[in-house]
Coordinates of N, CA and C in Angstrom, one line a residue:
X180 N 0.9 -1.1 0.2 CA -0.1 0.4 0.1 C 1.1 1.1 0.0
X181 N 1.5 1.7 -1.0 CA 1.8 2.5 -1.1 C 1.5 3.4 -1.7
X182 N 1.1 5.0 -0.5 CA 0.5 5.8 -1.1 C 1.1 6.8 -1.6
X183 N 0.7 7.9 -2.7 CA 1.7 8.8 -3.0 C 1.2 10.2 -2.1
X184 N 2.8 10.7 -2.0 CA 2.6 11.8 -1.0 C 2.5 12.9 -1.9
X185 N 1.3 14.1 -1.2 CA 1.1 15.1 -2.2 C 2.4 16.2 -2.4
X186 N 2.8 16.7 -3.5 CA 4.1 17.4 -3.6 C 4.2 18.5 -3.9
X187 N 5.3 19.5 -3.4 CA 4.8 21.0 -3.1 C 5.0 21.4 -4.9
X188 N 4.3 22.8 -5.0 CA 4.9 22.7 -6.4 C 6.0 23.2 -6.7
X189 N 7.2 23.3 -6.1 CA 8.3 23.7 -6.6 C 9.0 22.6 -6.1
X190 N 10.0 21.5 -6.6 CA 10.9 20.5 -5.8 C 12.1 20.6 -6.4
X191 N 13.1 19.8 -6.2 CA 14.2 19.1 -7.0 C 14.5 17.9 -6.4
X192 N 14.5 17.1 -7.5 CA 14.8 15.9 -7.1 C 16.5 15.4 -6.7
X193 N 17.1 15.2 -6.1 CA 18.2 14.7 -5.7 C 18.2 13.0 -5.3
X194 N 19.6 12.2 -6.0 CA 19.5 11.1 -6.1 C 20.7 11.0 -4.6
X195 N 20.5 10.1 -3.7 CA 21.5 9.8 -2.6 C 22.4 8.7 -3.2
X196 N 23.2 8.5 -2.1 CA 24.3 7.4 -2.1 C 23.4 6.2 -2.7
X197 N 22.6 6.0 -2.2 CA 22.1 4.7 -2.6 C 21.3 4.9 -4.3
X198 N 21.6 5.8 -4.4 CA 20.5 6.1 -5.6 C 19.3 6.2 -5.8
X199 N 18.6 6.4 -4.5 CA 17.2 6.3 -4.3 C 16.9 7.7 -4.4
X200 N 15.6 8.1 -5.1 CA 15.6 9.9 -5.3 C 14.9 10.5 -4.1
X201 N 15.0 11.7 -3.5 CA 14.3 12.1 -2.4 C 14.1 12.9 -3.3
X202 N 12.6 13.8 -2.9 CA 12.1 14.5 -3.5 C 12.7 15.8 -2.0
X203 N 13.3 17.3 -2.6 CA 13.4 17.9 -2.1 C 12.5 18.9 -2.3
X204 N 11.5 19.7 -0.8 CA 11.1 20.8 -1.6 C 11.8 22.5 -1.2
X205 N 11.3 22.9 -2.4 CA 12.2 24.1 -2.9 C 11.5 25.1 -3.1
X206 N 11.6 26.7 -2.5 CA 10.6 27.7 -2.9 C 11.5 28.8 -3.5
X207 N 10.6 29.9 -4.3 CA 11.7 30.4 -5.5 C 13.2 31.3 -4.5
X208 N 12.5 31.2 -3.1 CA 13.5 31.8 -2.3 C 15.1 31.1 -2.3
X209 N 14.4 29.8 -2.0 CA 15.7 28.7 -2.3 C 15.9 28.9 -3.6
X210 N 15.8 28.7 -4.4 CA 16.0 29.0 -5.9 C 17.0 29.9 -5.7
X211 N 16.6 30.8 -5.2 CA 17.5 32.2 -5.9 C 18.5 32.3 -4.7
X212 N 18.4 31.9 -3.4 CA 19.6 31.3 -2.5 C 21.4 30.6 -3.0
X213 N 20.7 29.7 -4.5 CA 21.6 28.9 -5.1 C 22.0 29.6 -6.0
X214 N 21.4 30.3 -6.7 CA 22.2 31.4 -7.8 C 23.2 32.3 -7.2
X215 N 22.9 33.0 -6.3 CA 24.2 33.5 -5.1 C 25.1 33.1 -4.6
X216 N 26.1 33.3 -5.5 CA 27.2 33.0 -4.5 C 28.0 34.4 -4.4
X217 N 28.8 34.8 -3.4 CA 29.8 35.6 -3.4 C 31.6 35.6 -3.3
X218 N 32.0 36.2 -4.2 CA 33.7 36.2 -3.9 C 34.3 37.0 -2.3
X219 N 34.4 36.3 -1.3 CA 34.6 37.2 -0.1 C 35.8 37.7 -0.2
X220 N 36.9 36.9 -0.5 CA 38.3 37.3 -0.7 C 38.5 38.3 -1.7
X221 N 37.5 38.1 -2.5 CA 38.1 38.7 -4.0 C 37.3 40.3 -3.4
X222 N 36.2 40.4 -2.7 CA 35.6 41.8 -2.3 C 36.5 42.5 -1.0
X223 N 36.8 41.7 -0.5 CA 37.5 42.6 0.9 C 39.2 42.9 0.1
X224 N 39.4 42.2 -0.8 CA 40.7 42.0 -1.1 C 40.7 43.7 -1.9
X225 N 39.7 44.3 -2.7 CA 39.2 45.1 -3.2 C 39.6 46.6 -2.6
X226 N 39.0 46.1 -1.3 CA 38.7 47.5 -0.3 C 40.2 47.9 0.0
X227 N 40.2 48.9 0.5 CA 41.4 49.6 1.3 C 41.5 49.0 2.4
X228 N 42.6 48.3 2.8 CA 42.9 47.9 4.0 C 42.6 46.3 4.0
X229 N 42.6 46.1 2.6 CA 41.6 44.5 2.4 C 42.8 43.7 2.8
X230 N 43.7 44.1 1.9 CA 44.7 42.5 1.7 C 45.4 42.7 3.2
X231 N 45.7 43.7 3.8 CA 46.2 43.5 5.3 C 45.3 42.5 6.5
X232 N 43.7 43.0 6.4 CA 43.0 42.6 6.6 C 43.4 40.7 6.3
X233 N 42.8 40.4 5.3 CA 43.4 39.5 5.0 C 44.3 38.0 5.3
X234 N 45.4 38.8 5.5 CA 46.6 38.5 5.6 C 46.5 38.1 7.6
X235 N 45.8 38.9 8.2 CA 45.9 39.2 9.4 C 45.1 37.8 9.9
X236 N 43.6 37.8 9.2 CA 42.6 36.8 9.2 C 43.4 35.2 9.1
X237 N 44.2 35.0 8.1 CA 45.0 33.8 8.0 C 46.0 33.8 9.1
X238 N 46.8 34.8 9.8 CA 48.0 34.6 10.3 C 47.2 34.4 11.7
X239 N 46.2 35.2 12.2 CA 45.7 35.1 13.6 C 44.9 34.2 13.9
X240 N 44.0 33.8 12.7 CA 42.8 32.6 12.9 C 41.4 33.5 13.7
X241 N 41.8 35.0 13.6 CA 41.0 35.8 14.3 C 40.7 37.1 13.7
X242 N 40.1 38.2 13.7 CA 39.9 39.8 14.0 C 40.1 40.1 15.3
X243 N 40.4 41.3 14.9 CA 39.8 42.7 16.3 C 39.6 43.8 15.5
X244 N 38.5 44.3 16.6 CA 37.5 45.2 16.2 C 37.5 46.0 14.6
X245 N 39.1 47.0 14.3 CA 39.3 47.4 13.8 C 39.2 46.4 11.9
X246 N 39.3 45.3 12.1 CA 39.8 44.1 10.8 C 38.1 44.2 11.1
X247 N 37.3 44.0 11.8 CA 35.9 43.4 11.6 C 35.3 44.5 10.7
X248 N 35.4 46.0 11.6 CA 34.8 46.9 10.5 C 35.6 47.2 8.9
X249 N 36.9 46.6 9.0 CA 36.9 46.6 7.2 C 36.7 45.5 6.5
X250 N 36.0 44.5 7.0 CA 35.3 43.3 6.5 C 33.7 43.6 6.4
X251 N 33.5 44.9 7.3 CA 31.9 44.8 7.4 C 32.0 46.0 6.2
X252 N 32.5 46.7 6.3 CA 32.9 48.2 5.1 C 32.7 47.6 4.0
X253 N 33.5 46.8 3.7 CA 34.5 46.3 1.9 C 32.4 45.6 1.3
X254 N 32.4 44.4 2.4 CA 30.7 43.9 2.3 C 29.5 44.4 1.9
X255 N 29.2 45.4 2.9 CA 28.2 46.4 2.6 C 28.4 47.4 1.5
X256 N 29.5 48.0 1.5 CA 30.0 48.6 -0.3 C 29.8 47.9 -1.2
X257 N 30.1 46.9 -1.3 CA 29.7 45.5 -2.3 C 28.1 45.4 -2.5
X258 N 27.6 44.9 -1.4 CA 26.0 45.0 -1.4 C 25.5 46.2 -1.5
X259 N 25.9 47.3 -1.8 CA 25.5 48.9 -2.2 C 25.6 49.0 -3.3
X260 N 26.6 48.5 -3.9 CA 26.9 48.9 -5.4 C 26.2 48.1 -6.3
X261 N 26.1 46.3 -5.6 CA 25.3 45.1 -6.5 C 24.1 45.3 -6.8
X262 N 23.2 45.3 -5.1 CA 22.3 45.3 -4.9 C 21.1 46.8 -4.7
X263 N 22.2 47.5 -4.6 CA 21.1 49.1 -4.1 C 21.3 49.2 -2.5
X264 N 20.7 50.0 -2.1 CA 20.6 50.4 -0.5 C 20.0 49.7 0.0
X265 N 18.8 48.6 -0.4 CA 17.8 48.5 0.5 C 18.0 46.3 -0.2
X266 N 19.3 45.7 0.2 CA 19.2 44.6 -0.7 C 18.3 43.3 -0.3
X267 N 17.8 42.2 -0.5 CA 16.9 41.3 -0.1 C 17.4 40.8 0.6
X268 N 16.7 40.4 2.0 CA 17.4 40.0 3.4 C 18.2 38.5 2.6
X269 N 17.9 37.8 2.0 CA 18.2 36.5 1.3 C 19.6 36.9 1.2
X270 N 19.4 38.1 0.4 CA 21.0 38.1 -0.1 C 22.2 38.5 0.9
X271 N 21.7 38.9 1.8 CA 22.4 39.2 2.8 C 22.5 38.2 4.1
X272 N 21.6 37.2 3.8 CA 21.7 36.3 5.0 C 23.0 35.3 3.7
X273 N 22.8 35.5 2.5 CA 24.1 34.3 1.8 C 25.2 35.2 1.7
X274 N 25.3 36.3 1.8 CA 26.8 37.3 2.4 C 27.2 36.3 3.3
X275 N 26.4 36.7 4.5 CA 26.9 36.0 5.8 C 27.4 34.9 6.0
X276 N 26.6 33.7 5.7 CA 27.0 32.4 5.0 C 28.0 32.3 4.1
X277 N 28.8 32.9 3.3 CA 29.4 32.8 2.4 C 31.1 33.1 3.3
X278 N 30.6 34.6 3.7 CA 31.7 34.7 5.0 C 32.1 33.7 6.0
X279 N 31.4 32.9 6.5 CA 31.5 31.9 7.3 C 32.1 30.8 6.7
X280 N 31.8 30.3 5.2 CA 32.2 28.9 4.7 C 33.8 29.6 4.7
X281 N 34.1 30.8 4.4 CA 35.2 31.7 3.6 C 36.4 31.1 4.7
X282 N 35.7 32.1 5.8 CA 36.6 32.1 7.4 C 35.6 31.2 8.4
X283 N 35.7 30.3 8.7 CA 35.1 29.5 9.7 C 35.5 30.3 11.3
X284 N 36.7 31.0 11.1 CA 37.4 31.7 12.4 C 36.5 32.6 13.0
X285 N 35.7 32.8 11.9 CA 34.7 34.7 11.9 C 33.4 33.5 12.5
X286 N 33.2 32.7 12.9 CA 31.6 31.8 12.9 C 31.4 32.2 14.6
X287 N 30.0 32.7 14.8 CA 29.4 33.0 15.6 C 29.4 31.5 16.8
X288 N 30.3 31.2 18.2 CA 29.9 30.5 18.9 C 28.7 30.2 19.7
X289 N 27.9 31.1 19.8 CA 26.7 31.0 20.8 C 25.5 30.3 19.5
X290 N 25.6 30.8 17.8 CA 24.2 30.7 17.2 C 24.3 29.4 16.4
X291 N 23.5 28.6 16.2 CA 23.3 27.5 15.3 C 24.4 27.3 14.4
X292 N 23.6 28.4 13.6 CA 24.3 28.2 11.8 C 25.7 29.1 11.7
X293 N 25.9 29.8 13.0 CA 27.6 30.2 12.6 C 27.7 32.4 12.3
X294 N 27.0 32.3 11.7 CA 26.8 33.7 11.0 C 25.5 34.7 11.3
X295 N 25.1 34.3 13.0 CA 24.5 35.1 14.0 C 24.8 36.4 13.8
X296 N 26.4 36.4 14.4 CA 26.7 37.9 14.8 C 27.0 39.1 13.4
X297 N 26.9 38.4 12.2 CA 27.1 38.5 11.2 C 25.8 39.3 10.3
X298 N 24.5 38.2 10.5 CA 23.4 38.7 9.6 C 22.3 37.7 10.3
X299 N 21.1 38.5 11.1 CA 20.2 38.0 11.6 C 18.8 38.5 10.4
X300 N 18.4 37.6 10.0 CA 16.9 38.1 9.2 C 15.7 38.5 10.6
X301 N 14.6 39.6 9.8 CA 14.0 40.1 11.0 C 13.0 39.3 10.9
X302 N 12.6 38.9 11.9 CA 11.3 38.2 12.4 C 10.1 38.5 13.1
X303 N 8.7 38.2 13.3 CA 7.6 38.8 13.9 C 8.1 40.3 14.5
X304 N 7.7 41.0 13.6 CA 7.6 42.4 13.9 C 9.0 43.1 14.1
X305 N 10.1 42.5 14.3 CA 11.4 42.7 15.0 C 12.7 42.9 13.6
X306 N 13.3 44.0 14.2 CA 14.2 44.1 12.6 C 15.4 43.1 12.8
X307 N 16.1 43.4 11.0 CA 17.2 42.4 11.3 C 18.6 43.3 12.3
X308 N 19.2 42.2 12.3 CA 20.6 42.5 13.2 C 21.7 42.4 12.6
X309 N 22.7 42.5 13.3 CA 23.9 41.9 13.2 C 25.0 43.4 12.4
X310 N 26.4 42.8 12.1 CA 27.3 43.6 11.9 C 26.6 44.2 10.6
X311 N 26.5 43.6 9.8 CA 25.9 44.0 8.1 C 24.7 45.1 8.3
X312 N 24.0 44.3 8.9 CA 23.1 45.2 8.9 C 22.9 46.6 9.5
X313 N 23.9 46.4 10.7 CA 24.0 47.8 11.2 C 24.9 48.6 10.7
X314 N 25.4 48.1 10.0 CA 26.3 49.0 8.4 C 25.2 49.8 7.5
X315 N 24.2 49.0 7.4 CA 23.6 49.6 6.0 C 22.7 50.4 6.8
X316 N 22.5 50.2 7.8 CA 21.2 51.4 8.1 C 22.3 52.6 8.6
X317 N 23.7 52.6 9.0 CA 24.1 53.7 9.6 C 24.4 54.9 7.9
X318 N 24.6 53.3 6.6 CA 24.5 54.0 5.4 C 23.6 54.8 4.8
X319 N 22.4 53.9 5.1 CA 21.1 54.5 5.0 C 20.8 55.8 5.1
X320 N 21.0 56.0 6.6 CA 20.6 57.1 7.2 C 21.5 58.2 7.0
X321 N 22.8 58.1 6.2 CA 23.6 59.2 5.7 C 23.4 59.7 4.4
X322 N 22.7 58.3 3.8 CA 22.2 58.9 2.3 C 21.1 59.7 2.5
X323 N 20.2 59.3 3.3 CA 18.9 60.0 3.3 C 19.2 61.0 3.9
X324 N 20.2 61.3 4.7 CA 20.8 62.8 4.9 C 21.0 63.8 4.2
X325 N 21.9 63.2 3.1 CA 22.7 63.7 2.1 C 21.3 63.9 0.8
X326 N 20.5 63.3 1.0 CA 20.0 63.6 -0.3 C 18.3 64.7 0.1
X327 N 18.6 64.9 2.2 CA 17.8 65.9 2.1 C 18.1 67.0 2.4
X328 N 19.9 67.1 2.2 CA 20.6 68.3 2.1 C 20.2 69.0 0.7
X329 N 20.1 67.9 -0.4 CA 20.3 68.1 -1.9 C 19.0 69.3 -2.1
X330 N 17.5 68.2 -1.5 CA 16.8 69.0 -1.5 C 16.5 70.2 -0.8
X331 N 16.7 70.4 0.0 CA 16.8 72.1 0.2 C 17.9 73.0 0.4
X332 N 18.8 72.3 -0.4 CA 20.0 73.4 -1.4 C 21.2 73.2 -0.1
X333 N 21.4 72.4 0.7 CA 22.2 72.3 1.6 C 22.1 72.9 2.9
X334 N 23.2 72.4 3.7 CA 23.0 73.2 5.0 C 23.3 74.9 5.1
X335 N 22.0 75.6 5.6 CA 22.3 76.8 5.8 C 21.9 77.0 7.2
X336 N 22.5 77.7 7.8 CA 22.1 78.4 9.2 C 21.4 79.4 9.2
X337 N 20.3 79.6 9.0 CA 19.8 81.0 9.3 C 19.5 81.9 10.5
X338 N 20.1 82.7 10.8 CA 20.3 83.7 12.5 C 19.0 83.8 12.7
X339 N 18.6 83.8 14.4 CA 17.7 83.8 14.8 C 17.2 85.5 14.6
X340 N 15.8 85.6 14.7 CA 15.6 87.5 14.0 C 15.9 87.9 15.0
X341 N 16.0 87.1 16.7 CA 16.8 88.3 17.6 C 18.2 88.8 17.2
X342 N 18.7 87.9 17.1 CA 20.4 88.0 16.7 C 20.3 88.8 15.4
X343 N 19.6 88.7 14.4 CA 19.6 89.7 13.4 C 19.2 91.1 13.7
X344 N 18.4 91.2 14.6 CA 17.5 92.6 15.0 C 19.1 93.3 15.9
X345 N 19.8 92.3 16.7 CA 21.3 92.9 17.4 C 21.9 93.3 16.3
X346 N 22.4 92.7 15.4 CA 23.8 93.4 14.8 C 23.0 94.1 14.2
X347 N 21.4 94.0 13.5 CA 21.2 95.4 12.7 C 21.4 97.0 13.8
X348 N 21.1 96.8 14.9 CA 21.3 98.0 15.8 C 22.6 97.9 15.9
X349 N 23.8 97.1 16.1 CA 25.3 97.5 15.7 C 25.2 98.0 15.1
X350 N 25.2 97.8 14.4 CA 25.6 98.5 12.4 C 24.9 100.0 12.3
X351 N 23.4 100.1 13.0 CA 23.3 101.2 12.9 C 23.8 102.6 14.3
X352 N 24.1 101.7 15.4 CA 25.3 102.4 16.2 C 26.3 103.2 15.6
X353 N 26.9 101.7 14.9 CA 28.1 102.2 14.4 C 28.4 103.2 13.4
X354 N 27.4 103.3 12.6 CA 27.4 103.8 11.4 C 26.7 105.4 11.9
X355 N 25.9 105.3 12.8 CA 25.5 106.9 13.4 C 26.3 107.6 14.0
X356 N 27.7 106.4 15.0 CA 28.5 107.0 15.8 C 29.6 107.7 14.2
X357 N 29.6 106.9 13.3 CA 30.7 107.2 12.4 C 30.4 108.7 11.7
X358 N 29.0 108.9 11.4 CA 27.7 109.8 10.9 C 28.7 111.6 12.3
X359 N 28.3 111.1 13.4 CA 28.7 112.2 14.4 C 29.9 112.6 14.3
X360 N 31.1 111.9 14.2 CA 32.2 111.8 14.3 C 32.8 112.7 12.6
X361 N 32.0 112.5 11.6 CA 32.0 112.9 10.5 C 31.8 114.7 10.5
X362 N 30.5 114.6 11.2 CA 30.0 115.8 11.5 C 30.6 116.8 12.4
X363 N 31.4 116.2 13.4 CA 32.5 116.7 14.2 C 33.4 117.3 13.4
X364 N 34.2 116.5 12.9 CA 35.2 116.5 12.0 C 35.2 118.3 11.1
X365 N 33.7 118.0 10.4 CA 33.6 118.9 10.0 C 33.4 120.4 10.5
X366 N 33.3 120.1 11.5 CA 32.5 121.5 12.5 C 34.0 122.1 12.7
X367 N 34.7 120.9 13.2 CA 36.0 121.5 13.6 C 37.5 122.5 12.5
X368 N 37.0 121.7 11.5 CA 37.4 121.9 10.3 C 37.1 123.7 9.9
X369 N 35.3 123.7 9.7 CA 35.1 124.8 9.3 C 35.7 125.9 10.2
X370 N 35.6 125.7 11.6 CA 36.1 126.1 12.5 C 37.6 127.1 12.7
X371 N 38.0 126.2 12.0 CA 39.9 126.4 12.1 C 40.2 125.9 13.3
X372 N 39.9 124.9 14.0 CA 40.6 124.7 15.2 C 41.7 123.5 15.0

């Protein structure tokens, strides 16, 4: 009595070592994950101080906070250049996974997959977290600030009305004093003193 199981819409058949064919459910997201791959070493080596950071990782099998920042900056710069300022969470997760595959010493010992320190997808109304997401937020914030300044014509500090009035009073006093000085000088000149 072999009953056929209902098959999901997207499936991949994978043959195991026995030659049996197992059906693995896949989704469009899983298919997208399979197509995405990042050359982590290439991305980091193109970034300033990237070569030094790569050699330090290989030598020490760990990173200090400065080297971690170089890695994060390089990867986020690549993400923004390739996928825009709002890359899909799948792309960020694959990037974190590829980083851990390339450098197992960067694995998060507390997490089940190891890339949790680098990126965790947001769930149930909570935001995404991790080094990559934090840097992306910072870059987005600065990009938004720059675009707001462009719309307003740049940062222009306007003087407060009180200070402008005080400034005008000083100018009036100076110009009035100068005028009195000129009149007094003219009077002295005419009197012959």
